[in-house]
Coordinates of C-alpha atoms and ligand atoms in Angstrom, one line a residue:
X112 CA -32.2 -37.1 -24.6
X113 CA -33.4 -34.4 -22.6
X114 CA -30.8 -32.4 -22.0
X115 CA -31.5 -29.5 -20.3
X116 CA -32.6 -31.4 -17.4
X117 CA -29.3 -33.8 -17.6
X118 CA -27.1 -30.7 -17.6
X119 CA -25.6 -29.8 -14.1
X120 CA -25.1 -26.3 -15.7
X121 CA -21.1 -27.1 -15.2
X122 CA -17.9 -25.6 -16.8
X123 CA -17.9 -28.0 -18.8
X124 CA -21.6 -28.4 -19.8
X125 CA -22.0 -24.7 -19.8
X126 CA -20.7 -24.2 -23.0
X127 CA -23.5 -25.7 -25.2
X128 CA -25.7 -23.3 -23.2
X129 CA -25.1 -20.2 -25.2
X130 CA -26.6 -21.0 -28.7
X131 CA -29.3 -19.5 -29.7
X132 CA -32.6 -20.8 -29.4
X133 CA -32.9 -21.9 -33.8
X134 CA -36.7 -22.4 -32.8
X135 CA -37.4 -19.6 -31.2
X136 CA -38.3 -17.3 -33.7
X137 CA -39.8 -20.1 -35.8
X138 CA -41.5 -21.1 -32.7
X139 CA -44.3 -23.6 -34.3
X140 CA -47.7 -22.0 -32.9
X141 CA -49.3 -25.3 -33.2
X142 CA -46.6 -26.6 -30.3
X143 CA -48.4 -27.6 -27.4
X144 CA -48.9 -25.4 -24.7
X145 CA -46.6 -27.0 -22.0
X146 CA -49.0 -27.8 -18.4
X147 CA -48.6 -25.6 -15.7
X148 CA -48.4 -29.1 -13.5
X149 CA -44.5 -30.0 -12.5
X150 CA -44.4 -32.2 -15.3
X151 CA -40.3 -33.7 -14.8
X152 CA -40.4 -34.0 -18.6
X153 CA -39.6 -30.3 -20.0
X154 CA -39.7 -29.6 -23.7
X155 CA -36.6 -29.7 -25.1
X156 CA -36.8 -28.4 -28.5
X157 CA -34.9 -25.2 -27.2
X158 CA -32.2 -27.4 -25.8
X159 CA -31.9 -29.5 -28.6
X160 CA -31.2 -26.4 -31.2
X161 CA -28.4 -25.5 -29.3
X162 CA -25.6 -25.4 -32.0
X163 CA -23.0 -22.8 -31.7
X164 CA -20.9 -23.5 -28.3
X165 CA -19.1 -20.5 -26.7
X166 CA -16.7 -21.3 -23.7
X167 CA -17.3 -19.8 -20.5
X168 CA -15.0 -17.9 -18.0
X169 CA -13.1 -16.5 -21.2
X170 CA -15.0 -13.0 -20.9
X171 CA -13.4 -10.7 -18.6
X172 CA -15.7 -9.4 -15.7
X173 CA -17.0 -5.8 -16.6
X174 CA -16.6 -3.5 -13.3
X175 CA -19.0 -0.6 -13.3
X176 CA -17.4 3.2 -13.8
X177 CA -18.1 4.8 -10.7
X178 CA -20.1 8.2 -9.9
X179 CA -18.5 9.4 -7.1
X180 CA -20.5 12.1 -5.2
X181 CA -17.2 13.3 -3.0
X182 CA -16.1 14.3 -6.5
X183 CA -19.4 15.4 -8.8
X184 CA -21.6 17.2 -7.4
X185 CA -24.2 16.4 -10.5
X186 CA -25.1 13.6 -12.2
X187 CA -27.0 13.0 -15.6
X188 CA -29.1 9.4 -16.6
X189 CA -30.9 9.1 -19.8
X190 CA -33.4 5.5 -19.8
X191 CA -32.4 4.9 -23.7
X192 CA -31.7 2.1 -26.5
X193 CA -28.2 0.9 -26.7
X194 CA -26.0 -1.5 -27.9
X195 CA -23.6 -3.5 -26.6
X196 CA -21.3 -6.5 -26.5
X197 CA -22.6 -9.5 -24.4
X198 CA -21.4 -12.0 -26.9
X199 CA -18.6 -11.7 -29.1
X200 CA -20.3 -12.6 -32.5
X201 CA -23.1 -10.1 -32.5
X202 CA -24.2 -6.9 -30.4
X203 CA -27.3 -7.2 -28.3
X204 CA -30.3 -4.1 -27.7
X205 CA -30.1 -3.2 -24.5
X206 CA -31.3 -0.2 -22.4
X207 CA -28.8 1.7 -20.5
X208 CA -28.6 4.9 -18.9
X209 CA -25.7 6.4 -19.8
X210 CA -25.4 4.3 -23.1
X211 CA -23.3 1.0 -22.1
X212 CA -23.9 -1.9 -19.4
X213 CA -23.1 -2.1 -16.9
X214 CA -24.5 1.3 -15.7
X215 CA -22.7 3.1 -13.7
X216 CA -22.4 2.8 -9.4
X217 CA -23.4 5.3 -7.5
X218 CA -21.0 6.3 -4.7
X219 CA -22.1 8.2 -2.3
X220 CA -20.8 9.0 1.5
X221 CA -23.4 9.7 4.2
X222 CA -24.0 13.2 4.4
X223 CA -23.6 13.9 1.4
X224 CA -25.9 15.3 -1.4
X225 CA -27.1 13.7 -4.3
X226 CA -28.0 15.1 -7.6
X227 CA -29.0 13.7 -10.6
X228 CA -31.2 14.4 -14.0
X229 CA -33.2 12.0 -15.0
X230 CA -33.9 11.7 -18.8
X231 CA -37.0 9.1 -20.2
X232 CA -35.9 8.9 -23.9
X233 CA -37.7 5.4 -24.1
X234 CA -41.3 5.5 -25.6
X235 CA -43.1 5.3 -22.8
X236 CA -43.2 6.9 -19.3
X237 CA -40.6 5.5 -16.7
X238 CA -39.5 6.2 -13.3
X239 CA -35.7 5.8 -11.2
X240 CA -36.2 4.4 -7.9
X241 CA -33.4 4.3 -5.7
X242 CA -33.8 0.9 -4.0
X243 CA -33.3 0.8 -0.1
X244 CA -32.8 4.4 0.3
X245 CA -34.6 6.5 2.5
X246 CA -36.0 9.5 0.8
X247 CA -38.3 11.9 0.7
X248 CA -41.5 10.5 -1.3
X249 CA -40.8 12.8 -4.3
X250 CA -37.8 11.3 -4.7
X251 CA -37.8 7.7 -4.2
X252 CA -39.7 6.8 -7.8
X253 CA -42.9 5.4 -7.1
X254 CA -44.8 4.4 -10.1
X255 CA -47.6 7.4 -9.7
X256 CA -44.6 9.5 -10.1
X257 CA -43.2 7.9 -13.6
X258 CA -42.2 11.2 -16.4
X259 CA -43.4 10.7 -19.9
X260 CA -41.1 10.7 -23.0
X261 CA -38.6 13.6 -23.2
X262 CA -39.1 14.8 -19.7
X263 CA -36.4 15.2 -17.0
X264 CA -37.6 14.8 -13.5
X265 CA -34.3 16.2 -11.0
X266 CA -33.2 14.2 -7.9
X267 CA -31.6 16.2 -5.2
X268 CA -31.9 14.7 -1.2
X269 CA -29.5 14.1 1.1
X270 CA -28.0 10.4 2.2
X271 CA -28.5 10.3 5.3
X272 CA -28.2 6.5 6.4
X273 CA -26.0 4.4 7.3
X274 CA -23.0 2.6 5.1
X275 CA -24.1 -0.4 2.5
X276 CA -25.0 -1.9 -0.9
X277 CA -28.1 -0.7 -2.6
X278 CA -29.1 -0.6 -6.5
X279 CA -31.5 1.5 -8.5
X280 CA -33.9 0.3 -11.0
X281 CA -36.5 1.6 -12.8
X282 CA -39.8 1.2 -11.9
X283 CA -42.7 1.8 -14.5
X284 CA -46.2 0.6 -13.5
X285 CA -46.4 -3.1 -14.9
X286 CA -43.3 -2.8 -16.8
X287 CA -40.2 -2.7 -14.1
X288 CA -39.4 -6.4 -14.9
X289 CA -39.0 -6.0 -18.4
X290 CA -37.1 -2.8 -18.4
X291 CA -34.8 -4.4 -15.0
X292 CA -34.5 -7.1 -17.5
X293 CA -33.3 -5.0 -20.1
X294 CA -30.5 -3.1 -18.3
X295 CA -32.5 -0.5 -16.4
X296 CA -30.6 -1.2 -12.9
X297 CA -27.3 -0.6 -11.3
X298 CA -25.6 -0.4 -7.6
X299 CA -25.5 2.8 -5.7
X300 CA -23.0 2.3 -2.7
X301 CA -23.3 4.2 0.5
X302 CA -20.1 4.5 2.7
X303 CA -19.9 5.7 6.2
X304 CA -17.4 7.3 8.5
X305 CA -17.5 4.3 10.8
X306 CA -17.0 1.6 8.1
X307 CA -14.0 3.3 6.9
X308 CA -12.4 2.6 10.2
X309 CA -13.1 -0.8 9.9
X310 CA -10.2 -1.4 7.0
X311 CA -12.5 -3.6 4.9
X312 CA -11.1 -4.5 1.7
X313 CA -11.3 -1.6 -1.1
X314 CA -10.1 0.0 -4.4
X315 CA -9.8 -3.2 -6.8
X316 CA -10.2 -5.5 -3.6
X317 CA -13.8 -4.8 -3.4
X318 CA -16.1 -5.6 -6.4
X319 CA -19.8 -4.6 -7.0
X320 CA -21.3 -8.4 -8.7
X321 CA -25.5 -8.2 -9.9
X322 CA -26.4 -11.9 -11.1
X323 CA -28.9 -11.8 -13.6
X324 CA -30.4 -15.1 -15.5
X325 CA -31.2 -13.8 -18.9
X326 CA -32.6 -15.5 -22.0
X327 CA -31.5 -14.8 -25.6
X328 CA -32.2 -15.7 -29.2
X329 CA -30.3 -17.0 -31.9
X330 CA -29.5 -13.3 -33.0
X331 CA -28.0 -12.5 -29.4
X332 CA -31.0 -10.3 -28.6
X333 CA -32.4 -10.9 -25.4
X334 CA -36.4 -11.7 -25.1
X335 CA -38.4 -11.4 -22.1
X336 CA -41.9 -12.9 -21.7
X337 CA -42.7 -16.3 -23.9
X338 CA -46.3 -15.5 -25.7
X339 CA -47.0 -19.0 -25.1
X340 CA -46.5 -19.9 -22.2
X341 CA -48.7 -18.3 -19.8
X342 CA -46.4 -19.6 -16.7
X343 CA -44.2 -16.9 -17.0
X344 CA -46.3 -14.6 -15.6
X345 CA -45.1 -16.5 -12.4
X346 CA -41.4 -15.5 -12.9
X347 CA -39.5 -15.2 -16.2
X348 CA -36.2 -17.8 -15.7
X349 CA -33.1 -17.6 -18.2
X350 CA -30.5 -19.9 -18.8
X351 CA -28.0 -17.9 -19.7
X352 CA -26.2 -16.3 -16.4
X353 CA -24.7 -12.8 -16.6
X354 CA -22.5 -11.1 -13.9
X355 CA -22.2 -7.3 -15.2
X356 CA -23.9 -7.8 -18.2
X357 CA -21.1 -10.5 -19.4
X358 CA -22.0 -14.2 -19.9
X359 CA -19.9 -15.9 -17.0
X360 CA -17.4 -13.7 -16.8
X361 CA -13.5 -14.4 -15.5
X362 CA -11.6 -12.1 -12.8
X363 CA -8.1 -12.3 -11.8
X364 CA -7.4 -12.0 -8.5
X365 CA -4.7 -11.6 -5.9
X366 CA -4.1 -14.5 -3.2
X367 CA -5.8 -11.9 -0.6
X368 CA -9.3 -11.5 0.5
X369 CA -12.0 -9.7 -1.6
X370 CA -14.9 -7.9 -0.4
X371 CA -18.1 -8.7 -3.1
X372 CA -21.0 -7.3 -2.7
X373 CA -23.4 -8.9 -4.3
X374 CA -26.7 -8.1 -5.6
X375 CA -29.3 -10.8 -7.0
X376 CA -31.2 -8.7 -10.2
X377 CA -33.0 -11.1 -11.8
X378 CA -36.8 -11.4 -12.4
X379 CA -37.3 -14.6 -10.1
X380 CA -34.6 -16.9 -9.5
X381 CA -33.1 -17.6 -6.1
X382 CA -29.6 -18.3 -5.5
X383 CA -28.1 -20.3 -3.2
X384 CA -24.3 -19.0 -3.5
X385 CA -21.5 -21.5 -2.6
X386 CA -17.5 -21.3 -4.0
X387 CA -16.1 -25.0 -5.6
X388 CA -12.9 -25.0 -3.5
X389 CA -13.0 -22.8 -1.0
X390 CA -15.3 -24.2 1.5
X391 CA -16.3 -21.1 3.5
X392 CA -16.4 -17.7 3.4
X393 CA -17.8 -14.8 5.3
X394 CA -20.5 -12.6 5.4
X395 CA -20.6 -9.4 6.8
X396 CA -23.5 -7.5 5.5
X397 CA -27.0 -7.4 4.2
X398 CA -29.1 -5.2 2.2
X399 CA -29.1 -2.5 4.1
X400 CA -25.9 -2.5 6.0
X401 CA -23.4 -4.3 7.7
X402 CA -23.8 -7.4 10.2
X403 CA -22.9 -6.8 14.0
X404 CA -20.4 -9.5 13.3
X405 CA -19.2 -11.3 10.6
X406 CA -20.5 -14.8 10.4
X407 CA -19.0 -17.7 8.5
X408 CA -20.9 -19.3 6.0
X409 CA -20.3 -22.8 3.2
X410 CA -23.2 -21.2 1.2
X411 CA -25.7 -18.3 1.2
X412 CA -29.4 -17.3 -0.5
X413 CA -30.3 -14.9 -1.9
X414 CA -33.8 -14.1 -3.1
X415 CA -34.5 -11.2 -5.5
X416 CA -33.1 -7.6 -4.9
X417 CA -31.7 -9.1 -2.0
X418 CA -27.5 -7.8 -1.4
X419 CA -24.7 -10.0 0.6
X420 CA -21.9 -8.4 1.4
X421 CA -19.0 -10.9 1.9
X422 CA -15.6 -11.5 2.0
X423 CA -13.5 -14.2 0.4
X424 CA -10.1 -14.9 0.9
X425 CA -7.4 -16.3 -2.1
X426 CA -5.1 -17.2 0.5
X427 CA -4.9 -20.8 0.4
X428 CA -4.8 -20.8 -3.8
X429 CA -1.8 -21.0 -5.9
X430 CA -1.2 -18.9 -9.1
X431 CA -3.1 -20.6 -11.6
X432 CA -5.8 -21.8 -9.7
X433 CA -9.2 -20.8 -10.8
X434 CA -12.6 -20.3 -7.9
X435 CA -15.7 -20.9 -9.7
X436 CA -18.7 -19.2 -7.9
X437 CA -21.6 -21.2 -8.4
X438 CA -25.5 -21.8 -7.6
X439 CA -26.5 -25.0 -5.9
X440 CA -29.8 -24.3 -6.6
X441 CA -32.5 -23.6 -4.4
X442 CA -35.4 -25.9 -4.8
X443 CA -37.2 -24.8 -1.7
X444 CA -38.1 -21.5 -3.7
X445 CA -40.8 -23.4 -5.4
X446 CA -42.4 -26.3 -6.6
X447 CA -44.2 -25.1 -9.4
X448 CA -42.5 -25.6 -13.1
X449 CA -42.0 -21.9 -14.4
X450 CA -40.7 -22.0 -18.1
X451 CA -40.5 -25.4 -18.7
X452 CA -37.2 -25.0 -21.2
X453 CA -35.2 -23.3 -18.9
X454 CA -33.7 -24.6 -15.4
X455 CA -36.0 -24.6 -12.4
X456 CA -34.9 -23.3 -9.0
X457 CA -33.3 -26.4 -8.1
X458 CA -30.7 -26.0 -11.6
X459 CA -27.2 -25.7 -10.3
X460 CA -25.4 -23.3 -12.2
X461 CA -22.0 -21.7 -12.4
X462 CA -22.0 -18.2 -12.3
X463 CA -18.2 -17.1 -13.0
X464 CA -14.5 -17.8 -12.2
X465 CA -11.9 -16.8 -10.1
X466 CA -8.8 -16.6 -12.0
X467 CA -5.6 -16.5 -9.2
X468 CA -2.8 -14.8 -11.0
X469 CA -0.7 -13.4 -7.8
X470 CA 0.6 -13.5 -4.5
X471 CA 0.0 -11.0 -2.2
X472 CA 0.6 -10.5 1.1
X473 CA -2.6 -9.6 2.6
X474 CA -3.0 -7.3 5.9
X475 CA -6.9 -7.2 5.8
X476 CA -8.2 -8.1 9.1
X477 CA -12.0 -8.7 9.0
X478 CA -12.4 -6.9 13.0
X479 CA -14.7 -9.4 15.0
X480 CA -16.9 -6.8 15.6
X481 CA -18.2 -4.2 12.7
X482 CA -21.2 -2.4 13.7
X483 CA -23.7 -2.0 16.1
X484 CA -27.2 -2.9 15.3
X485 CA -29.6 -1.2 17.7
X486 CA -32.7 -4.3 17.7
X487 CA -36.3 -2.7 17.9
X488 CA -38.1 -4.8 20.5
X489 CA -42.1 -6.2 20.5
X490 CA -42.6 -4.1 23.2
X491 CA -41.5 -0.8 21.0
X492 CA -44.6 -2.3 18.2
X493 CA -47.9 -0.1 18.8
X494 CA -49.4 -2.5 16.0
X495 CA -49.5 -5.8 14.3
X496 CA -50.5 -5.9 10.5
X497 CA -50.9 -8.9 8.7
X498 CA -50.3 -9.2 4.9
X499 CA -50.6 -11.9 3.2
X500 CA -49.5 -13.1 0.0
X501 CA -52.2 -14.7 -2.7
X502 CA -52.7 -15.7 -5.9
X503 CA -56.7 -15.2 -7.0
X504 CA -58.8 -16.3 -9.6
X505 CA -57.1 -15.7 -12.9
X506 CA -53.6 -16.4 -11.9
X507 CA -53.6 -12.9 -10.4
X508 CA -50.6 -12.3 -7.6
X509 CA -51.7 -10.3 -4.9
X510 CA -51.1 -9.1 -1.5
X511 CA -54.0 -9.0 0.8
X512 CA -56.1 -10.4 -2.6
X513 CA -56.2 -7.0 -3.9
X514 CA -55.0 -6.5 -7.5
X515 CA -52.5 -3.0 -7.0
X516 CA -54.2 0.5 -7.9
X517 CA -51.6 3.0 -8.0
X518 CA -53.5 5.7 -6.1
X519 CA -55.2 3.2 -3.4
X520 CA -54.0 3.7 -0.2
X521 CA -53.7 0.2 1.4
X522 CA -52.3 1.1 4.7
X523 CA -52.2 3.6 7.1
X524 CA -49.2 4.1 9.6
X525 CA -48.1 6.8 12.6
X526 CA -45.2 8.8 11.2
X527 CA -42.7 8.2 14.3
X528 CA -44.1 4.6 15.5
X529 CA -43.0 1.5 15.0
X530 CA -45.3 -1.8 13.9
X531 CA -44.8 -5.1 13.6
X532 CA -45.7 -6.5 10.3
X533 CA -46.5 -10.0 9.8
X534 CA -46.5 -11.6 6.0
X535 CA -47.7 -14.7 5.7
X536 CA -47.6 -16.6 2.3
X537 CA -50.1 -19.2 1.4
X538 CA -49.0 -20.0 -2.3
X539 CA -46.4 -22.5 -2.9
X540 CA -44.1 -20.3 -4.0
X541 CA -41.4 -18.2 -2.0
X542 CA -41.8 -14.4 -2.3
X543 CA -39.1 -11.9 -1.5
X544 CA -40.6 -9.1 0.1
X545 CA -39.9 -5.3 -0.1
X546 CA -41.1 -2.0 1.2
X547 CA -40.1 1.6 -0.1
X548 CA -39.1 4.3 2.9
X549 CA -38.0 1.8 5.7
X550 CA -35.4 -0.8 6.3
X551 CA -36.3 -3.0 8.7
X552 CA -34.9 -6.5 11.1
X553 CA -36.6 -9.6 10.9
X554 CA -38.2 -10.5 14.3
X555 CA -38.5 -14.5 13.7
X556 CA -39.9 -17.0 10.8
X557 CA -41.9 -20.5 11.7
X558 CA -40.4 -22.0 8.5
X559 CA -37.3 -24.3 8.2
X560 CA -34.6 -23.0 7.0
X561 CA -32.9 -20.1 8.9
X562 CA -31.4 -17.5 7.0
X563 CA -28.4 -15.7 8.2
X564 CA -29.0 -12.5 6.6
X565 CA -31.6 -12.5 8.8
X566 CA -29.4 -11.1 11.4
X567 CA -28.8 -7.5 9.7
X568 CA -30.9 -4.4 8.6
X569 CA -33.2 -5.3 5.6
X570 CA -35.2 -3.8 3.0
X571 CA -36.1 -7.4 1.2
X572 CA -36.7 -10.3 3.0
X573 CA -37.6 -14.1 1.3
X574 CA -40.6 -15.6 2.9
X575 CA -41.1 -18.8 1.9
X576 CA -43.8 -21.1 1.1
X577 CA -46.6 -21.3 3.4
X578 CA -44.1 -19.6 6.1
X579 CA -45.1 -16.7 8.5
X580 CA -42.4 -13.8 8.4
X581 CA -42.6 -11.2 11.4
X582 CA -40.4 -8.2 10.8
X583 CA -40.6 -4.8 12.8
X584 CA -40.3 -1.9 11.0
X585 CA -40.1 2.1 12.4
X586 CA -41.6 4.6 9.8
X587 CA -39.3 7.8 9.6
X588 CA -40.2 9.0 6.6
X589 CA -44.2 10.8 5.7
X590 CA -45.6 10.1 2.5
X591 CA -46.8 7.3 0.1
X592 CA -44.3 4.1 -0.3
X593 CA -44.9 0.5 -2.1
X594 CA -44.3 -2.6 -0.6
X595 CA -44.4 -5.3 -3.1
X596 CA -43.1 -8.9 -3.3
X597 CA -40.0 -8.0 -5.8
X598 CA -40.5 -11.2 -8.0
X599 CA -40.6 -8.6 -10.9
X600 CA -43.4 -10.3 -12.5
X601 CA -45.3 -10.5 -9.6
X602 CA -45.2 -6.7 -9.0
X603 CA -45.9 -6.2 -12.3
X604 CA -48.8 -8.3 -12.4
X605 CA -50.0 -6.8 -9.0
X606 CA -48.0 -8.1 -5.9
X607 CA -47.6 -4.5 -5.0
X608 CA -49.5 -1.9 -2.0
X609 CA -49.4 1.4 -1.1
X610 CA -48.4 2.6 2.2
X611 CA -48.9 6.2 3.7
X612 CA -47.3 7.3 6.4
X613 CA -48.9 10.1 8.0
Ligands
LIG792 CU1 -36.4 -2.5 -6.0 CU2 -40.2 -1.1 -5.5 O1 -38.3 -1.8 -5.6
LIG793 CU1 -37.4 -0.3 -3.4
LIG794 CU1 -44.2 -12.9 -5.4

């Protein structure tokens, strides 16, 4: 029996998930190469090696330490080896920055300064980037940029946007997906003055969450790209699921709302977020902020480096109940069969548990109206620009069919103006798209599906297959940015631009 493809990735099922793969290492070379068609029949051998079976939702949910920047005024990060816990039985090589996963979350209010040192004690060179922030081009970590082994570059710029979730991430050229899928990422925070007043939930009521499908070995180390199969290249799926670097992870919770913000860090898989029994939920911000209002949802998606910000309420549960947060799976992403042992897009997985061990009376109020989102008008655009999104001969991602160069300029924009930019994807194969230096609103999309986090300020936004994405962006900051579709093996294999803004 195949059972990889039988498994609905449940509780229950879940458990046989997190052998080891016996094979793996053994892997026959003679194995057949599996067919980049969607064959429905996956190779199983993986599956079928599974032995050991660990229970899930017995791990405790690991929150990040936080750097708070209203208390240090310095930071230090060192991209190095480590080791650490993920299962219980053996330790697994990571990379970290400051020696254990999850790395740390940057707090940070605006106005404030940030400083940090930035160490590369891996072999080769590497580069923070500070995902969704506007900085000055020196210091948002654009590949050009990356400091070889031993050096320390120094980050010091002023926040000076406005209150939401963002992450940082290394971002080496052609190597940010396997050092992201490694442990080189984390959330950096950004609070505000005006979000304070809003009384959101906060202190253990608000949790930092990065989902991350991850693949490991029979000796619990994780491995990235598969040598033989060449469809990887197209996005590198795992079957295990880890919330802060813990295989579904458990939290106990109070019978009052929570405030997650939620951050989707894997290589390529899409999520389409849903709770078993509590039917809806809310969401009140996006990548790169908060919504005008919050806005009720049954389920969400989330494409790659994409946040949600949303609030769940306990209320109805009794002690004892548990809340499993789960994929339904999100087939729309693609039709083409990426690894063919591990679940497609359409897998529906659970991703951790809810535990409810108290009552508490809860006096959050979500307000019915958070922020004001000022919307930048056609009228305001002194320019179109198309982009689209290709794959060319030799399996090649591209944007615009050219490979990335790192010093190529691709585009030219007025510092001050404002453009609309159009992306339009012709592959079969959704593409979550990101620029450095801006955040931006989505103007409209001719596809399907309507996406609610559509509504807020974004720095990533999914476009899907064959669809036309307009967004309208205004360029505040000079210098060279990337925009890249943020499949991380897409930018690595050359999904990526320069922009200068001039
Ligand atoms: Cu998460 Cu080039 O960025
Ligand atoms: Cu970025
Ligand atoms: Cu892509």
């Amino acid at each position: 029996m195949n059972r990889r493809y039988f498994l609905h990735y449940s509780a229950v099922t879940a458990a046989y998930l997190f052998s080891g793969c016996e094979e793996r290492s053994g892997r026959d070379k003679n194995r057949p190469l599996p067919s980049s068609s969607s064959s429905p029949i996956p190779n199983a051998s993986i599956a079928e090696a599974m032995t050991e079976k660990i229970m899930p939702f017995t791990r405790k949910l690991k929150v990040p330490n936080e750097i708070d920047f209203s208390q240090v005024k310095k930071a230090a990060f060192s991209a190095q080896k480590g080791q650490v816990n993920i299962f219980p039985d053996a330790p697994t090589e990571v990379l970290t920055f400051q020696g254990d996963l999850p790395n740390p979350t940057i707090r940070v209010k605006k106005g404030e300064l940030f400083d940090l040192g930035f160490t590369n004690k891996l072999s080769e060179k590497t580069i923070i980037h500070w995902h969704g922030l506007i900085v000055p081009e020196k210091m948002d970590g654009h590949p050009k940029d990356a400091i070889a082994t031993g050096e320390t570059k120094h980050y010091h710029y002023r926040v000076n946007q406005s209150a939401g979730t963002f992450w940082y991430h290394t971002h080496p050229h052609g190597r940010t997906g396997k050092e992201i899928y490694h442990g080189l990422s984390g959330f950096y925070i950004i609070e505000d003055e005006t979000e304070r007043q809003l009384g959101l939930p906060n202190g253990e009521f608000e949790l930092p969450l990065v989902i991350q499908d991850r693949r490991f070995d029979e000796k619990r180390q994780l491995f990235y790209k598969d040598p033989d199969v060449p469809q990887d290249n197209n996005g590198v799926m795992g079957d295990v699921i880890l919330v802060n670097a813990t295989p579904l992870p458990y939290h106990e919770v109070k019978t009052g709302k929570y405030r997650l913000r939620i951050l989707n860090g894997s290589s390529v898989r899409t999520y389409r977020l849903a709770f078993d029994t509590i039917e809806t939920f809310t969401l009140i911000g996006t990548d790169a902020g908060l919504l005008e209002e919050p806005e009720e949802v049954k389920s969400i998606i989330i494409s790659v480096a994409e946040r949600v910000d949303i609030i769940v309420d306990f209320k109805d549960q009794k002690i004892g109940d548990r809340v499993t947060l789960r994929t339904l799976g999100f087939k729309e992403a693609s039709n083409l069969t990426l690894h063919p042992d591990y679940p497609p897009f359409s897998a529906q997985m659970d991703i951790m548990q809810f535990h409810v061990t108290e009552n508490f009376g809860d006096t959050h109020i979500v307000p019915e109206k958070l922020i004001d989102i000022p919307r930048m008008k056609v009228s305001d655009a002194v320019r179109t620009r198309t982009i689209t999104m290709e794959i060319i001969a030799g399996g090649i991602w591209t944007l615009d069919k050219k490979p990335f160069s790192l010093h190529r300029v691709d585009q030219r924009v007025k510092l001050g103006t404002t453009e609309i930019w159009e992306l339009k994807n012709s592959v079969h194969m959704a593409h979550p798209f990101h620029m450095h230096g801006v955040r931006f609103q989505v103007l409209d999309r001719d596809g399907k599906i309507s996406f609610p986090t559509d509504k807020g300020w974004k720095d990533t936004v999914i476009v899907m297959p064959f669809e036309t994405v307009r967004i309208i962006v205004h360029f505040t900051m000079p210098g060279v940015f990337l925009y890249h579709c943020h499949i991380l093996e897409h930018e690595d294999h050359s999904m990526m631009a320069n922009l200068l803004v001039e």
